[in-house]
XYZ file of C-alpha atoms in Angstrom:
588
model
C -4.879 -29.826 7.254
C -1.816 -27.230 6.942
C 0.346 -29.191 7.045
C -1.145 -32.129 4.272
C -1.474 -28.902 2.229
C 2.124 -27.713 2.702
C 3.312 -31.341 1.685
C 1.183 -31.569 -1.379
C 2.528 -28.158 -2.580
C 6.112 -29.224 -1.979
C 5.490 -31.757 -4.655
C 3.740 -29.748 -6.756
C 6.704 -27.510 -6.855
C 9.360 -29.929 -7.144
C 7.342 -31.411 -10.069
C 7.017 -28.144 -11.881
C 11.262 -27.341 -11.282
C 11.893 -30.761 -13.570
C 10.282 -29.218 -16.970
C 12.552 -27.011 -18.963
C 11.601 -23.448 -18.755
C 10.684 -22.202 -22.279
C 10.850 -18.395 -23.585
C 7.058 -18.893 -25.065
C 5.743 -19.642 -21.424
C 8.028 -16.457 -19.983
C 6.165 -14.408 -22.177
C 2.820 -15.247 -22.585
C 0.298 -12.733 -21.780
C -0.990 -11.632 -18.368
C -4.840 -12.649 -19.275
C -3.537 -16.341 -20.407
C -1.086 -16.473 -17.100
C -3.992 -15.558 -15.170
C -6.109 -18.140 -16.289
C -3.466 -20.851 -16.010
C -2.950 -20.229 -12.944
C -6.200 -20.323 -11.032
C -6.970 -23.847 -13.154
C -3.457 -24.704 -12.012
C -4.296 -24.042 -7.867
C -7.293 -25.639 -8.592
C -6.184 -29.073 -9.564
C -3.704 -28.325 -6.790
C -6.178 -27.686 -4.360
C -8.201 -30.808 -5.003
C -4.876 -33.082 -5.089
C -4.250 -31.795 -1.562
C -7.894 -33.153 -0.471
C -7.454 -36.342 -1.847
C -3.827 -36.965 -0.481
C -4.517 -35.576 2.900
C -5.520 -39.024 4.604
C -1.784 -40.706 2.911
C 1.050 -38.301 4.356
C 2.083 -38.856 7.777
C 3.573 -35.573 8.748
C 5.164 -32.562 7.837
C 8.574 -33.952 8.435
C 8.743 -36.807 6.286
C 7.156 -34.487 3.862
C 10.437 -32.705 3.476
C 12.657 -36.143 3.945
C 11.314 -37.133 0.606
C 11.889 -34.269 -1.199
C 15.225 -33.845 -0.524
C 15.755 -37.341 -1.390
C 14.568 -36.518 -4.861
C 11.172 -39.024 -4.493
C 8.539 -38.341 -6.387
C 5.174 -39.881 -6.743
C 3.597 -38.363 -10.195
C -0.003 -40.192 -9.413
C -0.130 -38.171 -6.207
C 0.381 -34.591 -8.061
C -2.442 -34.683 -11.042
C -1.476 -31.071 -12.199
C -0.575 -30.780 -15.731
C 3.348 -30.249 -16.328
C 3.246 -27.687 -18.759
C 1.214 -25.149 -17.063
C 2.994 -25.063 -13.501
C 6.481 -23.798 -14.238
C 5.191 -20.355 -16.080
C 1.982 -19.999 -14.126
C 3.760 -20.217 -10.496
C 6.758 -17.552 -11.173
C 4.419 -15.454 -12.629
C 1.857 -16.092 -10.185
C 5.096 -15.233 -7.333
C 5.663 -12.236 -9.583
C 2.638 -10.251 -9.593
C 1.133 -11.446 -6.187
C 3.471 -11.830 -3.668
C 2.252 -10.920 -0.512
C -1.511 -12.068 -0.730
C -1.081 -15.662 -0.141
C 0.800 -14.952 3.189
C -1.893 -12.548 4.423
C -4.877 -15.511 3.747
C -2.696 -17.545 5.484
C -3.406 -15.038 8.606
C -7.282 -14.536 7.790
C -8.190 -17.955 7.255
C -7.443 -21.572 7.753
C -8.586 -22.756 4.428
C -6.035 -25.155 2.870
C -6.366 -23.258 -0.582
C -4.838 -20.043 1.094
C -1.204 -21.785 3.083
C -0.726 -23.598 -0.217
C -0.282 -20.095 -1.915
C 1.691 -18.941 1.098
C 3.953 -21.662 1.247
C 4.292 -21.657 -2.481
C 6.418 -18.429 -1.713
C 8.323 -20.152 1.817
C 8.912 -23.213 -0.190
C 10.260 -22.341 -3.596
C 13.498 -20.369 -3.061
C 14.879 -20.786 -6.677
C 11.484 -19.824 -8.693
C 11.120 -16.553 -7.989
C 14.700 -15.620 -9.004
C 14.302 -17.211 -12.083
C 11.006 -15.740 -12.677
C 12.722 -12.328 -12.233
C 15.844 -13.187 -14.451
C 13.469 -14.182 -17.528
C 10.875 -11.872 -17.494
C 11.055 -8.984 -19.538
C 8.931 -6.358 -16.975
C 10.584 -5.545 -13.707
C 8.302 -3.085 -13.144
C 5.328 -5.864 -12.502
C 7.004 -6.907 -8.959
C 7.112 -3.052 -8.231
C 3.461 -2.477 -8.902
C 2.179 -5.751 -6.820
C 4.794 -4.300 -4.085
C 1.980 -1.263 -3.740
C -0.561 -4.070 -3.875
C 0.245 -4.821 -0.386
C -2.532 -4.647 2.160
C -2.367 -1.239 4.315
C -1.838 -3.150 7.408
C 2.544 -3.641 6.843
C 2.488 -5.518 10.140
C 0.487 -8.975 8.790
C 2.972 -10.567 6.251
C 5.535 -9.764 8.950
C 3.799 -11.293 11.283
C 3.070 -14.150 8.510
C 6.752 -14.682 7.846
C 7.568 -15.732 11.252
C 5.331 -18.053 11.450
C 7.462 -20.017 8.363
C 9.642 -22.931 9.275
C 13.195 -22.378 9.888
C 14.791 -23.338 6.235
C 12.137 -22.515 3.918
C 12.064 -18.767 3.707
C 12.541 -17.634 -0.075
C 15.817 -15.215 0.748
C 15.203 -13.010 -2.333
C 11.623 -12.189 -1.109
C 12.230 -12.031 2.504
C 15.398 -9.701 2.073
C 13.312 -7.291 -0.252
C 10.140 -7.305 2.256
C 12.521 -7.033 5.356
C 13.910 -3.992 3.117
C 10.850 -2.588 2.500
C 9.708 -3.017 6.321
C 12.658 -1.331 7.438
C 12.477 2.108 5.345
C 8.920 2.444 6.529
C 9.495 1.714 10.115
C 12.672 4.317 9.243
C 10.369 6.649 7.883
C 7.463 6.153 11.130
C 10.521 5.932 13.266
C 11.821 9.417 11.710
C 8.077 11.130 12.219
C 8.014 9.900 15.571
C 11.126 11.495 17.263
C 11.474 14.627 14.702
C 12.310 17.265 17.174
C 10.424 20.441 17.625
C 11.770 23.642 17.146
C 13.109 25.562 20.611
C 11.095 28.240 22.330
C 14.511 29.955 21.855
C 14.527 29.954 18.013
C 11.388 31.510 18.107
C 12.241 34.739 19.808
C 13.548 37.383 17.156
C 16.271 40.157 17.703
C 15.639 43.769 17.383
C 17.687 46.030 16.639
C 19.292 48.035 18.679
C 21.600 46.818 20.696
C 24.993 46.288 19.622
C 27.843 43.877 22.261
C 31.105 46.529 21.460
C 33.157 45.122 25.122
C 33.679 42.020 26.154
C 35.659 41.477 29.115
C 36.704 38.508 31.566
C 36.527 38.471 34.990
C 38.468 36.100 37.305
C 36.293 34.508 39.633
C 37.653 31.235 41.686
C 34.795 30.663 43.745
C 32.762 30.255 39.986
C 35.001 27.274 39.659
C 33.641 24.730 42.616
C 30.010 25.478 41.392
C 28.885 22.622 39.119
C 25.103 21.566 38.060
C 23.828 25.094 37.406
C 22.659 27.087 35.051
C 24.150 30.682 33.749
C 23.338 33.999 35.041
C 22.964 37.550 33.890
C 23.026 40.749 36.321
C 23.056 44.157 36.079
C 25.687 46.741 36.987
C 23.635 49.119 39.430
C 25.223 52.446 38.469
C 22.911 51.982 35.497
C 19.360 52.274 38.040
C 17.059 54.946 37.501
C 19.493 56.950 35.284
C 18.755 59.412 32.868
C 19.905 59.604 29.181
C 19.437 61.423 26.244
C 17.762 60.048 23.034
C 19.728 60.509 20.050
C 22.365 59.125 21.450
C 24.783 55.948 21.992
C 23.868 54.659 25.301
C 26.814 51.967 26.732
C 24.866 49.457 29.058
C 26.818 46.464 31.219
C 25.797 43.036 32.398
C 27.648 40.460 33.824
C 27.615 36.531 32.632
C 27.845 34.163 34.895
C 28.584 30.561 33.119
C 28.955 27.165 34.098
C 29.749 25.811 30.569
C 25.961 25.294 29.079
C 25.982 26.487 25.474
C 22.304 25.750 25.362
C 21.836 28.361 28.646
C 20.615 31.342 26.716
C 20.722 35.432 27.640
C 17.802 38.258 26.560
C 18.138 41.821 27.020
C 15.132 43.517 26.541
C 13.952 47.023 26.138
C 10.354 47.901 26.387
C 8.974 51.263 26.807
C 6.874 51.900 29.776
C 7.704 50.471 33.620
C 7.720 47.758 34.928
C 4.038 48.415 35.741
C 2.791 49.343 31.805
C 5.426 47.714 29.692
C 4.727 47.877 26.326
C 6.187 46.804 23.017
C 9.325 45.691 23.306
C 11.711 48.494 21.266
C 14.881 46.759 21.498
C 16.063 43.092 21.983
C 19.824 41.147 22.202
C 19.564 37.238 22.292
C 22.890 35.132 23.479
C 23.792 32.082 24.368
C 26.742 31.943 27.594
C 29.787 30.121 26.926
C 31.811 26.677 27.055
C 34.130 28.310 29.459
C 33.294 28.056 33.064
C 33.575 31.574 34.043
C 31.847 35.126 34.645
C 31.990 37.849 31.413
C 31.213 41.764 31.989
C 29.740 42.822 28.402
C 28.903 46.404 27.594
C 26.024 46.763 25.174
C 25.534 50.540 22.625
C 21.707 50.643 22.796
C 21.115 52.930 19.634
C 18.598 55.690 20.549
C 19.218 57.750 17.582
C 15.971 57.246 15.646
C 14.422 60.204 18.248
C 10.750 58.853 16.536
C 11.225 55.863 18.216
C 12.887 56.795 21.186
C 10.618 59.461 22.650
C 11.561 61.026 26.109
C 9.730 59.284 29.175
C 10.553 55.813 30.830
C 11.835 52.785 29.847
C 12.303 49.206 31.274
C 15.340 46.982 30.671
C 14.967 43.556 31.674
C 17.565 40.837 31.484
C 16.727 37.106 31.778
C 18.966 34.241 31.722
C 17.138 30.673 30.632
C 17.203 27.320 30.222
C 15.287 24.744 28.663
C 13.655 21.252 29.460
C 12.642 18.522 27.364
C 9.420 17.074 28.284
C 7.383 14.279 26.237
C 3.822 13.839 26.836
C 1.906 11.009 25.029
C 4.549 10.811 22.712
C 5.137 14.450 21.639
C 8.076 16.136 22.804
C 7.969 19.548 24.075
C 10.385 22.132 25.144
C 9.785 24.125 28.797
C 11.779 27.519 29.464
C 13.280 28.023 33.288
C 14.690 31.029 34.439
C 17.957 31.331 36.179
C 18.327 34.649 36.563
C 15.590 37.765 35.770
C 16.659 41.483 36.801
C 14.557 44.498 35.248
C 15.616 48.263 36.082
C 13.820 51.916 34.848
C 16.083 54.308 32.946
C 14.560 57.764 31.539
C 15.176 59.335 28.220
C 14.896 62.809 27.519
C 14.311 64.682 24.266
C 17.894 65.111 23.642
C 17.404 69.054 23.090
C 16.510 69.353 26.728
C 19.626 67.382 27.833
C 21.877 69.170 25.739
C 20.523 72.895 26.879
C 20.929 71.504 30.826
C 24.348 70.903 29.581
C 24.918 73.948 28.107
C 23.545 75.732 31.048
C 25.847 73.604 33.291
C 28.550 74.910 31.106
C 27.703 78.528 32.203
C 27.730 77.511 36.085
C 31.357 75.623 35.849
C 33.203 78.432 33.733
C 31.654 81.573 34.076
C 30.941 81.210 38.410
C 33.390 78.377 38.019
C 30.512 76.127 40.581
C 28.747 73.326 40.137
C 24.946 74.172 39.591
C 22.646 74.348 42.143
C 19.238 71.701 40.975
C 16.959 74.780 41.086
C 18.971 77.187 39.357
C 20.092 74.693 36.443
C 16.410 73.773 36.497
C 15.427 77.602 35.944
C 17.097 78.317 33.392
C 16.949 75.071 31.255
C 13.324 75.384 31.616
C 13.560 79.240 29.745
C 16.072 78.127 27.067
C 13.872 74.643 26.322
C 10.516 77.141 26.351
C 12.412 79.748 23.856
C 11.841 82.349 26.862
C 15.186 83.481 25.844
C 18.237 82.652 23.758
C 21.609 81.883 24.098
C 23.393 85.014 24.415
C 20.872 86.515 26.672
C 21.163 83.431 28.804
C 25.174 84.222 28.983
C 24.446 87.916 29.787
C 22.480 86.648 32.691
C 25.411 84.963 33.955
C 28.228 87.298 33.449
C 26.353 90.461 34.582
C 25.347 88.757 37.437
C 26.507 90.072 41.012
C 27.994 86.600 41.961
C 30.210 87.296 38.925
C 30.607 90.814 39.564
C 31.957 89.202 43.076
C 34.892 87.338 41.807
C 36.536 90.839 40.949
C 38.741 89.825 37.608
C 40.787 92.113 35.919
C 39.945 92.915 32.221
C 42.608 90.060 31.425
C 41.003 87.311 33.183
C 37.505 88.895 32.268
C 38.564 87.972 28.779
C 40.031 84.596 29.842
C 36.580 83.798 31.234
C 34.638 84.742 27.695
C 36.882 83.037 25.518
C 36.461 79.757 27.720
C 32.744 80.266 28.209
C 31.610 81.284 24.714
C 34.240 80.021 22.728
C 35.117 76.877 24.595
C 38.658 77.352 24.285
C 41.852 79.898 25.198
C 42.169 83.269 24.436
C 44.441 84.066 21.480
C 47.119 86.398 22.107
C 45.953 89.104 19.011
C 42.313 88.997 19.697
C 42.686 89.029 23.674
C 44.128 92.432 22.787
C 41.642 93.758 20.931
C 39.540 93.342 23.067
C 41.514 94.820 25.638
C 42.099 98.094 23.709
C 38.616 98.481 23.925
C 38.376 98.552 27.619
C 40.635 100.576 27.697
C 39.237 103.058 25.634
C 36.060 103.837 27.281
C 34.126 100.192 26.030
C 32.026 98.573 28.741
C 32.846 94.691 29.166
C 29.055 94.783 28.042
C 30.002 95.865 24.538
C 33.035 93.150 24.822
C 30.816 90.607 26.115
C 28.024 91.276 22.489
C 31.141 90.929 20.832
C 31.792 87.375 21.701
C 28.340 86.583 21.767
C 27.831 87.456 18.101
C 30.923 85.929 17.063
C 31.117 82.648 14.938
C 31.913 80.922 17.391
C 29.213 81.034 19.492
C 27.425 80.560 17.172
C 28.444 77.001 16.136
C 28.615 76.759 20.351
C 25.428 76.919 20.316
C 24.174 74.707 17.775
C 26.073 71.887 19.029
C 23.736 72.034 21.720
C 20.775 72.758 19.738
C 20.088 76.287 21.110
C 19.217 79.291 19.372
C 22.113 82.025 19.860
C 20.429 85.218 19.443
C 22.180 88.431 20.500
C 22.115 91.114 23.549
C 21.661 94.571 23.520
C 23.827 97.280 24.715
C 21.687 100.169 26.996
C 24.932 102.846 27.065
C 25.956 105.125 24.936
C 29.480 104.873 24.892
C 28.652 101.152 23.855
C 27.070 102.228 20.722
C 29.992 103.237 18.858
C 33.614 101.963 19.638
C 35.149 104.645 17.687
C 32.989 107.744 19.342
C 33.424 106.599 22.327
C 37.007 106.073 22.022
C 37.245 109.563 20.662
C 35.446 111.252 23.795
C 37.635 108.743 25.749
C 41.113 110.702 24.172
C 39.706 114.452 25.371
C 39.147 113.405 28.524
C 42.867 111.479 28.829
C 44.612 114.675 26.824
C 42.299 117.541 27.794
C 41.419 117.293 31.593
C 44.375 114.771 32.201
C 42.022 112.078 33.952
C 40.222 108.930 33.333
C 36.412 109.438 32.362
C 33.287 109.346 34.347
C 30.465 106.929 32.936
C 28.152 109.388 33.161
C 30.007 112.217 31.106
C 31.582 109.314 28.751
C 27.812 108.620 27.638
C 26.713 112.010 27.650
C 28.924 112.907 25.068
C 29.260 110.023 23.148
C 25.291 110.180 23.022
C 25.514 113.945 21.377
C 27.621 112.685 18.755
C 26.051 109.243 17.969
C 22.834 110.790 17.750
C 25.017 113.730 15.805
C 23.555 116.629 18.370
C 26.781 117.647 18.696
C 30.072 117.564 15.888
C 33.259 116.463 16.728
C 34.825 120.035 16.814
C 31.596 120.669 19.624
C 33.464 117.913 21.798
C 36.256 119.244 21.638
C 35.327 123.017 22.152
C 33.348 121.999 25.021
C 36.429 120.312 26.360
C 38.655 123.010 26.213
C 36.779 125.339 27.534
C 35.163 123.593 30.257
C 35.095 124.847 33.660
C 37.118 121.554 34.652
C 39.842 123.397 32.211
C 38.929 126.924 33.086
C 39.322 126.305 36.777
C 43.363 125.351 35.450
C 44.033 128.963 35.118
C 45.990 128.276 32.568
C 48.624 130.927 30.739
C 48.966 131.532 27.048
C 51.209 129.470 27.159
C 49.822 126.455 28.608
C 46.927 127.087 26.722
C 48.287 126.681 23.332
C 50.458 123.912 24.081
C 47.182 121.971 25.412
C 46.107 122.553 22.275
C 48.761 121.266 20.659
C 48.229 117.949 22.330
C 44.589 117.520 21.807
C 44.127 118.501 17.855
C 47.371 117.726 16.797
C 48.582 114.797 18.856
C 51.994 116.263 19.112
C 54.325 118.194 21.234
C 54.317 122.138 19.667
C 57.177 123.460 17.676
C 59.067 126.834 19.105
C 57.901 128.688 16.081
C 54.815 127.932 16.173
C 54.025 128.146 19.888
C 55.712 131.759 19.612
C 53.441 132.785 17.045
C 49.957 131.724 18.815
C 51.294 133.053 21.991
C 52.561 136.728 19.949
C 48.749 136.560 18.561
C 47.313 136.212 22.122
C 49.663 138.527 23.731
C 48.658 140.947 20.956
C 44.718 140.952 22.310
C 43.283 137.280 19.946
C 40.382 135.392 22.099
C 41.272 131.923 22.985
C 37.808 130.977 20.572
C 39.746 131.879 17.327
C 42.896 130.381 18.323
C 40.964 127.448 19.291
C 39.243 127.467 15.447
C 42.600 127.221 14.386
C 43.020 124.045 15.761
C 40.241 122.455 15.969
C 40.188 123.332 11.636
C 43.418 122.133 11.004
C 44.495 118.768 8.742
C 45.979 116.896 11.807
C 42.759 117.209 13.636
C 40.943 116.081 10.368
C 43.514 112.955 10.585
C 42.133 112.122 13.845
C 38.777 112.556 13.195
C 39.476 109.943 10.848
C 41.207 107.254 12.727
C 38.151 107.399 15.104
C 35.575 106.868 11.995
C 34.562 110.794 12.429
């Protein structure tokens, strides 16, 4: 029954082809087309019914036609409706025939189909006269939801009758969908690696290659990341740049990948990671040692207490499960280690207390000691200075038996950080060696500017020390005390009588002529037995800081010789403008 239908159609067609198209039929309107056409198929349709019993087979079928014979009394449809109704028909409708023809075995339904196999020329010409290319468009979307059908209808065409315009556009329009399906299917999903985010942090500022030959044999593996072990259980300060090292191991993967991670806690409690560095190893076969700056500035962030750095080296596997494709992490490589950080004022006072040990008892510190006294300086049990004093009054100092010079030496280094100057180091040998303790030297550098900035580059509160003597009190009384005993009694002082005296006059119990009257006429001078003489040439030396003239020696000698106490000569002395000068150069 197909194949009568197919034959009957084929005449139909050929029938149709041999009246002139005219513009009038091209553009008559779709309601009239429409109606045309399905009295058209009908007559067609009943044609085929009748002329099924007369046609031998499907080949001879096409032997006539393309030997041009036609037999009008076996095609009754009327000649002026088929040539617009079938382009049109082809036009709007292109597809449905050819999915009846898979539904049903009708013989209305393959005539339709082959209508579109077996007319090759019509539906270009349809397409060149018609004014509305958008109609083929629209019955395009027409199409049944099931794209796989008309394929599956087209193959079933004989070889030679395919319409080439049609089938190119549906083979067209089948291959950007199965593009588009084919597109869906194997889009690949993002990596587990693109999902991991940086943090800040940590900063690569080395990179250096190592030569390794035995690297070179290895093949088939995946990079590697280790951990130099000087880094293990160390201890750092926050607010600082911390350098960190790994080693890279690669065998040429670009896709192995490298994390550094930094999470506070141990290994035990690890919590949020603070810190992250994401890499990927290199082309070159090879191992790299990298050095990392983990930032621990932000001290809000980077609290004192432990931390855990872990370093993993990975790799990834493509897996596809019922169609969906999946990515699955390895590792090649996972090392984690514990580091502390301290508040970064408690590091800095050990250091500065470390200091102290190295240049002042030029040791290292014992662990107790430098824990001792780090613990009092962190706890503001005492300052800076008084901290120093400790050290430099101590009897393991005290033991190392320096001169004033290299006492100096030691301060400038210890409190200053740096050599003595050739001016100050004086000074402050002058005032050793005018009665000044190395106490009163030692508050000197302590409460210089210096020091001071010493000290705050550690963070540490300088403070200041106090001075217990007397002869500390006031550089210029004690220097002047220090002169009577020198010129007077002719000796070096005794602590004990240098801050007696110098206490009478800085608490002003005593003037400065008292000093010196109690000098002059102390038993230590008495016990002399001195002449005239001597007498008033000692007193030329202690009020007036100069050798005596012969005239004037002669005439305090005459006066004594002539029955004057020593007391008045010694008021005119002691009352006279060059011992008013020195007064004065002392601050009296």
């Amino acid at each position: 029954m197909r194949k009568t239908g197919k034959f009957l159609l084929t005449w139909a067609l050929v029938a149709a082809m041999s009246i002139p198209m005219t513009v009038g039929a091209a553009e008559l309107p779709t309601s009239a087309s429409e109606g045309q056409t399905e009295e058209g198929l009908s007559e067609v349709q009943g044609d085929s019914q009748m002329g099924s019993e007369t046609i031998p087979d499907e080949e001879s079928s096409r032997d006539d036609v393309q030997d041009g014979e036609q037999t009008t009394e076996d095609v009754k449809a009327p000649e002026e409706t088929l040539p617009s109704e079938m382009p049109k028909e082809e036009s709007e409708m292109p597809e449905e025939p050819a999915a009846a023809e898979e539904e049903s075995e009708t013989p209305e339904e393959p005539a339709a189909a082959e209508e579109e196999s077996e007319a090759p020329e019509e539906p270009a010409a349809a397409e060149e006269e018609s004014e509305t290319p958008e109609e083929p468009a629209a019955a395009e979307e027409e199409r049944p939801e099931t794209p796989e059908e008309p394929a599956a209808a087209e193959e079933e065409k004989p070889e030679g009758t395919e319409n080439p315009d049609v089938s190119q556009t549906m083979d067209g329009a089948n291959e950007e969908e199965a593009g588009q399906e084919n597109t869906e299917n194997t889009e690949e999903p993002s990596r587990i690696s693109d999902e991991i985010e940086e943090i800040e942090g940590l900063t690569l500022i080395e990179e250096k290659v190592i030569t390794d030959d035995e690297i070179l044999v290895q093949a088939n593996r995946h990079g590697t990341i280790s951990v130099n072990p000087l880094m293990y259980d160390r201890t750092y300060s926050n607010k600082t740049l911390i350098p960190l090292t790994f080693t890279l191991r690669s065998f040429g993967d670009t896709l192995d990948e490298y994390r550094i991670t930094i999470y506070r806690g141990d290994s035990k409690s690890k919590g949020e990671p603070v810190a992250r560095k994401v890499g990927t190893f290199s082309s070159e076969v090879g191992e790299k040692e990298l050095t990392f700056e983990w930032n621990t500035e932000d001290v809000e962030k980077y609290k004192e207490g432990t931390y855990t750095i872990e370093c993993i080296a990975l790799y990834e596997t493509k897996k596809v499960v019922d169609g969906k494709t999946t990515y699955v992490e390895h590792e090649s490589s996972n090392e984690a280690f514990q580091v502390t950080l301290e508040d970064y004022k408690t590091v800095a006072t050990r250091n500065f207390v470390r200091r102290l040990y190295t240049t002042a008892l030029n040791r290292q510190a014992e662990k107790d000691g430098l824990q001792n006294w780090t613990d009092r300086l962190v706890k503001k049990e005492i300052t800076g200075g008084e901290a120093v004093r400790g050290f430099i009054l101590s009897r393991e100092f005290a033991n190392r038996n320096l001169s004033d010079s290299e006492y100096v030496d030691v301060l400038y280094q210890t409190l200053f950080d740096r050599a003595s100057d050739a001016k100050g180091k004086n000074n402050w040998l002058d005032a050793l060696n005018n009665g000044m303790s190395r106490t009163y030297v030692l508050k000197g550098f302590v409460d210089g500017a210096e020091f001071h900035a010493l000290c705050n580059s550690y963070e540490i509160n300088r403070g200041t020390i106090k001075v217990t003597e007397n002869r500390d009190k006031n550089r210029g009384v004690t220097g002047f005390v220090w002169r009577f005993y020198e010129v007077a009694l002719g000796r070096k002082p005794d602590i004990a009588g240098l801050n007696d005296w110098t206490g009478k006059l800085v608490d002003k119990k005593s003037s400065p002529e008292d000093v010196g009257r109690g000098f002059i006429f102390s038993a230590e001078v008495r016990n002399k037995n001195l002449s005239n003489s001597d007498f008033v040439k000692l007193l030329y030396q202690t009020f007036l800081n100069r050798e005596y003239d012969e005239a004037g020696l002669s005439d305090w000698v005459g006066r004594l010789e002539n029955g004057e106490r020593r007391e008045n000569v010694f008021r005119g002395f002691s009352r006279s403008k060059e011992f008013s000068d020195i007064k004065a150069s002392f601050g009296l």
